[in-house]
mmCIF file of C-alpha atoms in Angstrom:
data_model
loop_
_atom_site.group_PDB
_atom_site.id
_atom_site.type_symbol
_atom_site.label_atom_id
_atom_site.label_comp_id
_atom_site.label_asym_id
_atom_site.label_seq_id
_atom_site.Cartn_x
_atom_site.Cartn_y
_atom_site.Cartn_z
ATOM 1 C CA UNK A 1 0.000 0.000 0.000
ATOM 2 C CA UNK A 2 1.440 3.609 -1.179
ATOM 3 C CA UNK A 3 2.681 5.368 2.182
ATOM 4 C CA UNK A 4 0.296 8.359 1.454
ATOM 5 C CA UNK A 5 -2.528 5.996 1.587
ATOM 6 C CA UNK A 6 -1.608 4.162 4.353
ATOM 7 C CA UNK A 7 -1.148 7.803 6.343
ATOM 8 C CA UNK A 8 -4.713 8.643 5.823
ATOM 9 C CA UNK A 9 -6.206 5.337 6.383
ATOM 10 C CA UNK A 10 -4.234 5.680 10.402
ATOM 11 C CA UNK A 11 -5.562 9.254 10.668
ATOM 12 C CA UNK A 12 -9.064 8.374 9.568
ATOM 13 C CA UNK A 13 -9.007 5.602 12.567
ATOM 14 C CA UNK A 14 -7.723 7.746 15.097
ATOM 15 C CA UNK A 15 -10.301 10.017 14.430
ATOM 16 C CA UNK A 16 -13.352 7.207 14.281
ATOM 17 C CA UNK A 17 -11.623 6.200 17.284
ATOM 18 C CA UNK A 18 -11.427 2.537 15.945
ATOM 19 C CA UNK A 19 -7.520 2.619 16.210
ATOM 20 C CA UNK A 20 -7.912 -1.122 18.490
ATOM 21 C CA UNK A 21 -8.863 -3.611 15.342
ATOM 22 C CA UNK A 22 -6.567 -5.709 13.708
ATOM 23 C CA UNK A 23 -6.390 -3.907 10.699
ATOM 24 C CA UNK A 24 -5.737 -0.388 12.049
ATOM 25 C CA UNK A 25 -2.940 -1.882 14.375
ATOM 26 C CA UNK A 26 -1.383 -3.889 10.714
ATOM 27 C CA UNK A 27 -1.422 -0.570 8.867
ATOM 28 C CA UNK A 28 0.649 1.114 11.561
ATOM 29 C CA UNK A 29 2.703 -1.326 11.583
ATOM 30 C CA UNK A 30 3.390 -1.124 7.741
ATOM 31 C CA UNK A 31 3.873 1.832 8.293
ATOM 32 C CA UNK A 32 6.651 2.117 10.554
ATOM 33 C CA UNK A 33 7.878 -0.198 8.580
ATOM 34 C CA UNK A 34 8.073 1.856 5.449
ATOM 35 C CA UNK A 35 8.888 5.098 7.689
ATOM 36 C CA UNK A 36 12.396 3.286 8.755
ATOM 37 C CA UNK A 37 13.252 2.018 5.385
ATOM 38 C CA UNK A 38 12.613 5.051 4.356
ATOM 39 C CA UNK A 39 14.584 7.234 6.812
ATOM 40 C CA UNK A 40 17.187 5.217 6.506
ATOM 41 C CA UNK A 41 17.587 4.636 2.396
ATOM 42 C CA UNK A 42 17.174 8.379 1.729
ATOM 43 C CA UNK A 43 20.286 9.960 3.538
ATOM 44 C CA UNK A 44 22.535 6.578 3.153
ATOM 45 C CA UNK A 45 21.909 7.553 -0.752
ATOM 46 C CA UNK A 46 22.759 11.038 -0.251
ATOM 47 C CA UNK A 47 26.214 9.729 1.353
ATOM 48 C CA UNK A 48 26.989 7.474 -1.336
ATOM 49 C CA UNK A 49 26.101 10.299 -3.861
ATOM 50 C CA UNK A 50 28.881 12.788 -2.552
ATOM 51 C CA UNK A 51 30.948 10.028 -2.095
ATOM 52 C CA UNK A 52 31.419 9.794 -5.423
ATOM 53 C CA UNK A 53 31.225 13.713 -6.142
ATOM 54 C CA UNK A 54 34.666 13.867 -3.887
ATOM 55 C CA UNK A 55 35.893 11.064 -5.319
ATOM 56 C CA UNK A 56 35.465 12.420 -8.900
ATOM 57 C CA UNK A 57 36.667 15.739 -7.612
ATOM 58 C CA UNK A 58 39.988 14.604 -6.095
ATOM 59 C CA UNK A 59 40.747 11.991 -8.704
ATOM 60 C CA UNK A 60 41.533 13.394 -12.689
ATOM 61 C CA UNK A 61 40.372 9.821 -13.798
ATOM 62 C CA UNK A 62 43.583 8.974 -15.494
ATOM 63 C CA UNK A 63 44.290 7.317 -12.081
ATOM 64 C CA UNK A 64 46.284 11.170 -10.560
ATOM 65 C CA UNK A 65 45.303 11.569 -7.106
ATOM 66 C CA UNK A 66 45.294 14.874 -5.826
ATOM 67 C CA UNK A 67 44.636 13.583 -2.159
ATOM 68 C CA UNK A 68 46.527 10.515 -0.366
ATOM 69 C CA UNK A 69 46.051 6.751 -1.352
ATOM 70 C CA UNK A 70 45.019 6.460 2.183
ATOM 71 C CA UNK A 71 41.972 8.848 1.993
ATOM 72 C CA UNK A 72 41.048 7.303 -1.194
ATOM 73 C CA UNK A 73 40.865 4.056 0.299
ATOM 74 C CA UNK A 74 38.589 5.923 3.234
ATOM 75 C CA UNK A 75 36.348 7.271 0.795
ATOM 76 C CA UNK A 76 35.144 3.809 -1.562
ATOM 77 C CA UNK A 77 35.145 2.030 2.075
ATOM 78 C CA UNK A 78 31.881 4.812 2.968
ATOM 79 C CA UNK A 79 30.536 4.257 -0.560
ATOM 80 C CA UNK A 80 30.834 0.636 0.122
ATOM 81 C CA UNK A 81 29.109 0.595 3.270
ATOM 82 C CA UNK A 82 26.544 2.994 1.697
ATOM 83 C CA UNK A 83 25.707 0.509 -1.156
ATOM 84 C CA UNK A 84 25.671 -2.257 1.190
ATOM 85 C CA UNK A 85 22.992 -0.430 3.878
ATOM 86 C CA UNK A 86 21.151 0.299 0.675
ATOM 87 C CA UNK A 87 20.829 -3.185 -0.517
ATOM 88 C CA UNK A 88 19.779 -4.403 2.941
ATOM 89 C CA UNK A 89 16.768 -1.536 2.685
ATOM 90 C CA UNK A 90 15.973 -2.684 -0.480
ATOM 91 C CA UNK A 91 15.323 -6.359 0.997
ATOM 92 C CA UNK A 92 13.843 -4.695 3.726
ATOM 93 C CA UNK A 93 11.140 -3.217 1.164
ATOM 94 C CA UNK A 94 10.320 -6.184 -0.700
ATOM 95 C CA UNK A 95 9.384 -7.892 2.799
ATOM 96 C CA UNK A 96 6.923 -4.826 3.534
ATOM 97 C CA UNK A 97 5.420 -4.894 0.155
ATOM 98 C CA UNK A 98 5.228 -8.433 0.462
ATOM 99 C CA UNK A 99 3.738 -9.013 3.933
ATOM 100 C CA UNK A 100 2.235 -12.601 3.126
ATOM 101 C CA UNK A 101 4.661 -15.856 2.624
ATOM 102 C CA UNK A 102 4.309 -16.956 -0.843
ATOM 103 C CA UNK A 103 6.539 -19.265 -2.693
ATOM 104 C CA UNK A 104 6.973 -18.696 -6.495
ATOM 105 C CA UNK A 105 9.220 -19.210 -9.408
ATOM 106 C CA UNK A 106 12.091 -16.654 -8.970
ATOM 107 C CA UNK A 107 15.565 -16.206 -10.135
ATOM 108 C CA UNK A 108 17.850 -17.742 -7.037
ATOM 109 C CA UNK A 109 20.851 -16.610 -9.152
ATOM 110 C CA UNK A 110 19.756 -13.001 -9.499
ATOM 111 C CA UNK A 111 19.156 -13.390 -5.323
ATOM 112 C CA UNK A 112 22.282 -15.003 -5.000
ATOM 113 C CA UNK A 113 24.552 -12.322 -7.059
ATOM 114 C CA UNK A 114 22.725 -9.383 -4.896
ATOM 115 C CA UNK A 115 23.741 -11.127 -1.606
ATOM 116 C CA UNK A 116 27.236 -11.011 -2.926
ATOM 117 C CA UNK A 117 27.227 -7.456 -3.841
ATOM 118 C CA UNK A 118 26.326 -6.201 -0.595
ATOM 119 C CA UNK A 119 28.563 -8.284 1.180
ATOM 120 C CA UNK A 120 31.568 -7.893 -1.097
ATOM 121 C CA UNK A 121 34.667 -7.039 0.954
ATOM 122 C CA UNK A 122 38.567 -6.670 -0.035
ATOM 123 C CA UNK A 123 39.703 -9.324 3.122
ATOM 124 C CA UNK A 124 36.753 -12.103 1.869
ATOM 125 C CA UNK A 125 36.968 -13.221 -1.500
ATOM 126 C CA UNK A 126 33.747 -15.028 -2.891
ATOM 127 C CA UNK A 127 33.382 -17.517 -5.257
ATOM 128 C CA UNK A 128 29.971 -18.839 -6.445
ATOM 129 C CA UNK A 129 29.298 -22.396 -8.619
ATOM 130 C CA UNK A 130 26.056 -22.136 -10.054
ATOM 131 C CA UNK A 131 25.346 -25.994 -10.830
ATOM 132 C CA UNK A 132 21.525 -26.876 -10.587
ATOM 133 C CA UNK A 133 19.258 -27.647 -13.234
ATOM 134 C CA UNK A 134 15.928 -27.248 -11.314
ATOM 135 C CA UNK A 135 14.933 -24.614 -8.638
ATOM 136 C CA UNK A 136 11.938 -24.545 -6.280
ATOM 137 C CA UNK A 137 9.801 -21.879 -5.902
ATOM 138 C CA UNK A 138 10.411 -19.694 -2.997
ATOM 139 C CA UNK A 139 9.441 -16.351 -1.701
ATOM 140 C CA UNK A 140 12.553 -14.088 -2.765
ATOM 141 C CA UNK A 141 12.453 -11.574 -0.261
ATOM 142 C CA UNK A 142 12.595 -13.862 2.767
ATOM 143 C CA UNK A 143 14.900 -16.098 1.540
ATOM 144 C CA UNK A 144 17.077 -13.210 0.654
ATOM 145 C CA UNK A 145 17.245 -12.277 4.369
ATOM 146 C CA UNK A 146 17.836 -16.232 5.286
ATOM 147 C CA UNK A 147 21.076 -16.133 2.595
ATOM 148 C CA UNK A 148 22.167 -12.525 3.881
ATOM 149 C CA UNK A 149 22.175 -13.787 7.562
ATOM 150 C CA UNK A 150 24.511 -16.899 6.813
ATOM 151 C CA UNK A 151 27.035 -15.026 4.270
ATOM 152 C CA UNK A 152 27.662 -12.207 6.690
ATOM 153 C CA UNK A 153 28.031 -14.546 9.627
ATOM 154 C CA UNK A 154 30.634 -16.067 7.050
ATOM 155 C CA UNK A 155 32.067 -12.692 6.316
ATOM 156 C CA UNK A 156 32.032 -12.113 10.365
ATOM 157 C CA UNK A 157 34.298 -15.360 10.491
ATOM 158 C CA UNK A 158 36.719 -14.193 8.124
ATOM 159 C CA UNK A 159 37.292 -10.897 9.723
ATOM 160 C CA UNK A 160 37.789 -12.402 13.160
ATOM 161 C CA UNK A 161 40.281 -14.883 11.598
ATOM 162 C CA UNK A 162 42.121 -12.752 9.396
ATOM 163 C CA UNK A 163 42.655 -10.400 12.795
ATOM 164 C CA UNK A 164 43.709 -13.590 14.790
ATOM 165 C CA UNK A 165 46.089 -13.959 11.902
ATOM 166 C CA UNK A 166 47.825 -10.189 11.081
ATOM 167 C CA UNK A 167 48.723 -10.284 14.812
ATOM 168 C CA UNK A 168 50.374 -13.625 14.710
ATOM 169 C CA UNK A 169 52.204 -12.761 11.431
ATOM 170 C CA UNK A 170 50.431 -15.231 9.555
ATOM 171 C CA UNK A 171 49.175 -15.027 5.694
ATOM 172 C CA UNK A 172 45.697 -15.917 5.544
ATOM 173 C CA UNK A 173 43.280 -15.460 2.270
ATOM 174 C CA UNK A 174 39.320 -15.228 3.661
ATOM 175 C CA UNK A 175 37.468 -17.319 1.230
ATOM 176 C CA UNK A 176 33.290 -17.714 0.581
ATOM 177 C CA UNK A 177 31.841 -20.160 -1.512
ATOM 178 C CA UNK A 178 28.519 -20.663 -2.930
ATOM 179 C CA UNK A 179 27.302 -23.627 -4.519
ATOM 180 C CA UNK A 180 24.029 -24.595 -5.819
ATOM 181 C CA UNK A 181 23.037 -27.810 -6.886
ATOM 182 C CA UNK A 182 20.053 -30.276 -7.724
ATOM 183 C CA UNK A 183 18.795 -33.693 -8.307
ATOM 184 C CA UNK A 184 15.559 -35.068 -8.989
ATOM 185 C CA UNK A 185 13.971 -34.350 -6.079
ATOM 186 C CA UNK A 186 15.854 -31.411 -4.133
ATOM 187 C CA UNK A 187 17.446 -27.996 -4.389
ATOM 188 C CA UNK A 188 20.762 -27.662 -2.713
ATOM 189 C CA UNK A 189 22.750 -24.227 -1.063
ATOM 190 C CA UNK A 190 25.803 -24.289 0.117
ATOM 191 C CA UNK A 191 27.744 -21.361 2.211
ATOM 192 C CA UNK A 192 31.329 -22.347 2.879
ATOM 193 C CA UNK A 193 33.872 -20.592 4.626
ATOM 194 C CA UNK A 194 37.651 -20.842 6.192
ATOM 195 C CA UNK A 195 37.284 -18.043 9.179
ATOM 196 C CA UNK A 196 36.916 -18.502 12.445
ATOM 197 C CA UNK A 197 35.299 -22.319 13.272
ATOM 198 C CA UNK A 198 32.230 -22.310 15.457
ATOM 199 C CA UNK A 199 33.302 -23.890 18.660
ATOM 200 C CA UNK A 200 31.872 -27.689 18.831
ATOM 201 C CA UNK A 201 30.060 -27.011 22.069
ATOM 202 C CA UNK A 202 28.281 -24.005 20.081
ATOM 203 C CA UNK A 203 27.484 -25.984 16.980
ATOM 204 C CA UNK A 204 23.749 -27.261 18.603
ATOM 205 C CA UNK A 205 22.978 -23.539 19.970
ATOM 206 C CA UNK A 206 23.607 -21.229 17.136
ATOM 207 C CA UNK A 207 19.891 -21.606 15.630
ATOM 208 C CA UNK A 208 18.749 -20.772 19.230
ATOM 209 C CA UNK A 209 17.304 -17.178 20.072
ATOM 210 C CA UNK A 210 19.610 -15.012 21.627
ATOM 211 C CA UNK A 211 22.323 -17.326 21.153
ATOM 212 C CA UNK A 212 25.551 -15.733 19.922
ATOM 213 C CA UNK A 213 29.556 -16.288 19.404
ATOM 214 C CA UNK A 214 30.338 -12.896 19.154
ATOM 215 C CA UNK A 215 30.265 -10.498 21.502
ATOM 216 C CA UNK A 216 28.141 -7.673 20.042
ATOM 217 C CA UNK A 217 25.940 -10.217 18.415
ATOM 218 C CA UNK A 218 22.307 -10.317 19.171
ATOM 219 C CA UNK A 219 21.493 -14.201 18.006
ATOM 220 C CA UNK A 220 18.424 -13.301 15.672
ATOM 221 C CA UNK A 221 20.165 -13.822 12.314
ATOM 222 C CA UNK A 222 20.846 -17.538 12.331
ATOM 223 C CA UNK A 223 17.746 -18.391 14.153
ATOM 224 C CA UNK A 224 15.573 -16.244 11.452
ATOM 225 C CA UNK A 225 17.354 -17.688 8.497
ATOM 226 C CA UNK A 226 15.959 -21.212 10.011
ATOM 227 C CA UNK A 227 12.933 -20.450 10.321
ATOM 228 C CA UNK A 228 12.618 -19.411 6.592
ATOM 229 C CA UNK A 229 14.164 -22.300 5.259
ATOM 230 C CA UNK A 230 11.995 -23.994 7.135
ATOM 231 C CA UNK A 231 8.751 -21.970 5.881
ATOM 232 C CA UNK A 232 10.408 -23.661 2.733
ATOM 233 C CA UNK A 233 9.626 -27.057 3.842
ATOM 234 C CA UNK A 234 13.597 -27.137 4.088
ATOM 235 C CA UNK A 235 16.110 -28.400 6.599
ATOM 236 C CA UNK A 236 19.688 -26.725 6.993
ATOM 237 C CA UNK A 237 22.496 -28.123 8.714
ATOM 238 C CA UNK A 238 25.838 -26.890 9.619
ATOM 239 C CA UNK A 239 29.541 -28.097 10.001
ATOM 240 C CA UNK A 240 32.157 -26.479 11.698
ATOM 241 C CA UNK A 241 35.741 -27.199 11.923
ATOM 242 C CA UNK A 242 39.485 -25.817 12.013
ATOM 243 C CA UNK A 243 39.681 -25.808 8.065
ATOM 244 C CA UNK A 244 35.687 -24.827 6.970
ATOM 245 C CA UNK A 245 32.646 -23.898 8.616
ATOM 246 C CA UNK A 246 29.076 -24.911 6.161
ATOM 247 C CA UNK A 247 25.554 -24.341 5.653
ATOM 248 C CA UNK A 248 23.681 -26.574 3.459
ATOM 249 C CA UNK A 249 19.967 -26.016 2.892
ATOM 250 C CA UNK A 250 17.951 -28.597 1.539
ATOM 251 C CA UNK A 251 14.850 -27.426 -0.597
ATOM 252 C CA UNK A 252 12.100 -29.676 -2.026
ATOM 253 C CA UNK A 253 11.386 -29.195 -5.196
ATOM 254 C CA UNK A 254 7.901 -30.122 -4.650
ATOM 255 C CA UNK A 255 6.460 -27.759 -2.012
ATOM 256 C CA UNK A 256 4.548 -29.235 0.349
ATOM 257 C CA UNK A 257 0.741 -28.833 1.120
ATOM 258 C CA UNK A 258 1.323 -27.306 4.643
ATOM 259 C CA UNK A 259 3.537 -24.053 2.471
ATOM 260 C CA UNK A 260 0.163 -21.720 2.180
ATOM 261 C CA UNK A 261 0.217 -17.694 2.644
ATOM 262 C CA UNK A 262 0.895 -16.829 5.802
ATOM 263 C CA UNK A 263 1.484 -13.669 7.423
ATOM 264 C CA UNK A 264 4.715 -11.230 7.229
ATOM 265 C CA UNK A 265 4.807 -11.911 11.070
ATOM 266 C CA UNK A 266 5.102 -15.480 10.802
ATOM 267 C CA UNK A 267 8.115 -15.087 8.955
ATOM 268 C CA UNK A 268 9.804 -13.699 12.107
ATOM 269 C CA UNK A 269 9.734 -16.852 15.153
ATOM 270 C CA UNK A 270 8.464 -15.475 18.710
ATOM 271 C CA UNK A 271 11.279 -15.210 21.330
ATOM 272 C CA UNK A 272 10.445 -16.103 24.355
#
């Protein structure tokens, strides 16, 4: 629903005074919704845009700098992050627009390569095997968020273990693979990655809520990303050690009868 609509439709129940049904309480919640997105996309675009207005201005683009390598370097990493804040609004947006679970045919590749753009980082280098014949049909948005959660938890990894590994002097090249595959009856994803290993003792909690290895985590990423990939009639399953951490999720390509359109707020589990 257009934002300007969904305004008036709130102020016309505040003003019946019929603000307590269901529907009132789901169109302010849209609209919140759409209000952060929206807060959030608009100056995060303006950023990027002068960005590149001071890069253009202190570079003659025959590769002359007129300021240092260093603040060149500071400049694409805030364009970078800018892209990257954008592309998580944009996923944001489709999950608003979309507030019921849906499953259709969509282009897993085309989700794929966006995941990959806004996670793209000098230290992690990705690398992405598109193998599979047959794809199921999923809802794009939500398993968007499910892929986004696991590759930056990968990214996460990579970062902590290339840090463990520039103070001990050690070379060490981050590496994220994707691989999809299928057979007859199943879809296959694959996130691979050689940072940091989840300890053993960890490897049953991490799909918990509030359950986190790093310290300023908040646990809702990997426990989300199950429960849409679940939604999916999927499984996922994880292995962990010195060498390669993995997530493999497991899609019928037959969805199954229980798969009908829910409600955006069953896409998100209940913490308790």
């Amino acid at each position: 629903m257009p934002l300007s609509n969904l305004i008036k439709r709130i102020s016309f129940s505040l003003k019946e005074g019929i603000f307590g049904c269901r529907d009132c309480r789901e169109n302010l919640e849209e609209l919140m919704l759409k209000l952060i997105a929206h807060e959030i996309r608009n100056p995060v675009t303006q950023i990027g845009g002068l960005v590149n207005r001071l890069h253009a201005k202190y570079t003659n683009g025959e590769g002359e700098r007129f300021i240092s390598e260093k603040d060149i370097t500071k400049l694409n990493a805030i364009k970078k992050e800018a892209d990257r804040i954008c592309g998580i609004t944009f996923i944001f947006d489709e999950l608003i627009r979309n507030p019921v679970f849906r499953p259709k045919q969509a282009d897993i590749d085309s989700i794929i390569s966006n995941i990959i753009k806004i996670e793209l980082h000098d230290l992690a280098r990705f690398h992405w095997h598109s193998n599979h014949q047959k794809q199921p049909l999923v809802d794009s948005a939500r398993l968007s968020f499910a892929l986004l959660n696991i590759v930056r938890n990968a990214k996460d990894a990579i970062l902590e273990k290339n840090a463990e590994c520039k103070k001990e002097e050690v070379i060490y090249h981050g590496e994220i693979v994707i691989t999809t595959s299928s057979d007859a009856d199943t879809f296959c994803v694959e996130i691979r990655n050689n940072g940091v290993a989840i300890p053993k003792e960890a490897l049953s909690e991490i799909f918990r809520p509030y359950f986190s290895t790093k310290g300023e985590g908040k646990g809702f990423g990997l426990t989300i990303a199950r429960d849409i990939v679940e939604k999916h009639s999927g499984t996922i399953h994880v292995k962990s050690g010195p060498d390669e951490t993995s997530f493999r999720m497991i899609f019928p390509l037959k969805q199954a009868e229980k798969n009908q359109q829910r409600n955006f707020a069953d896409s998100i589990p209940a913490f308790t």
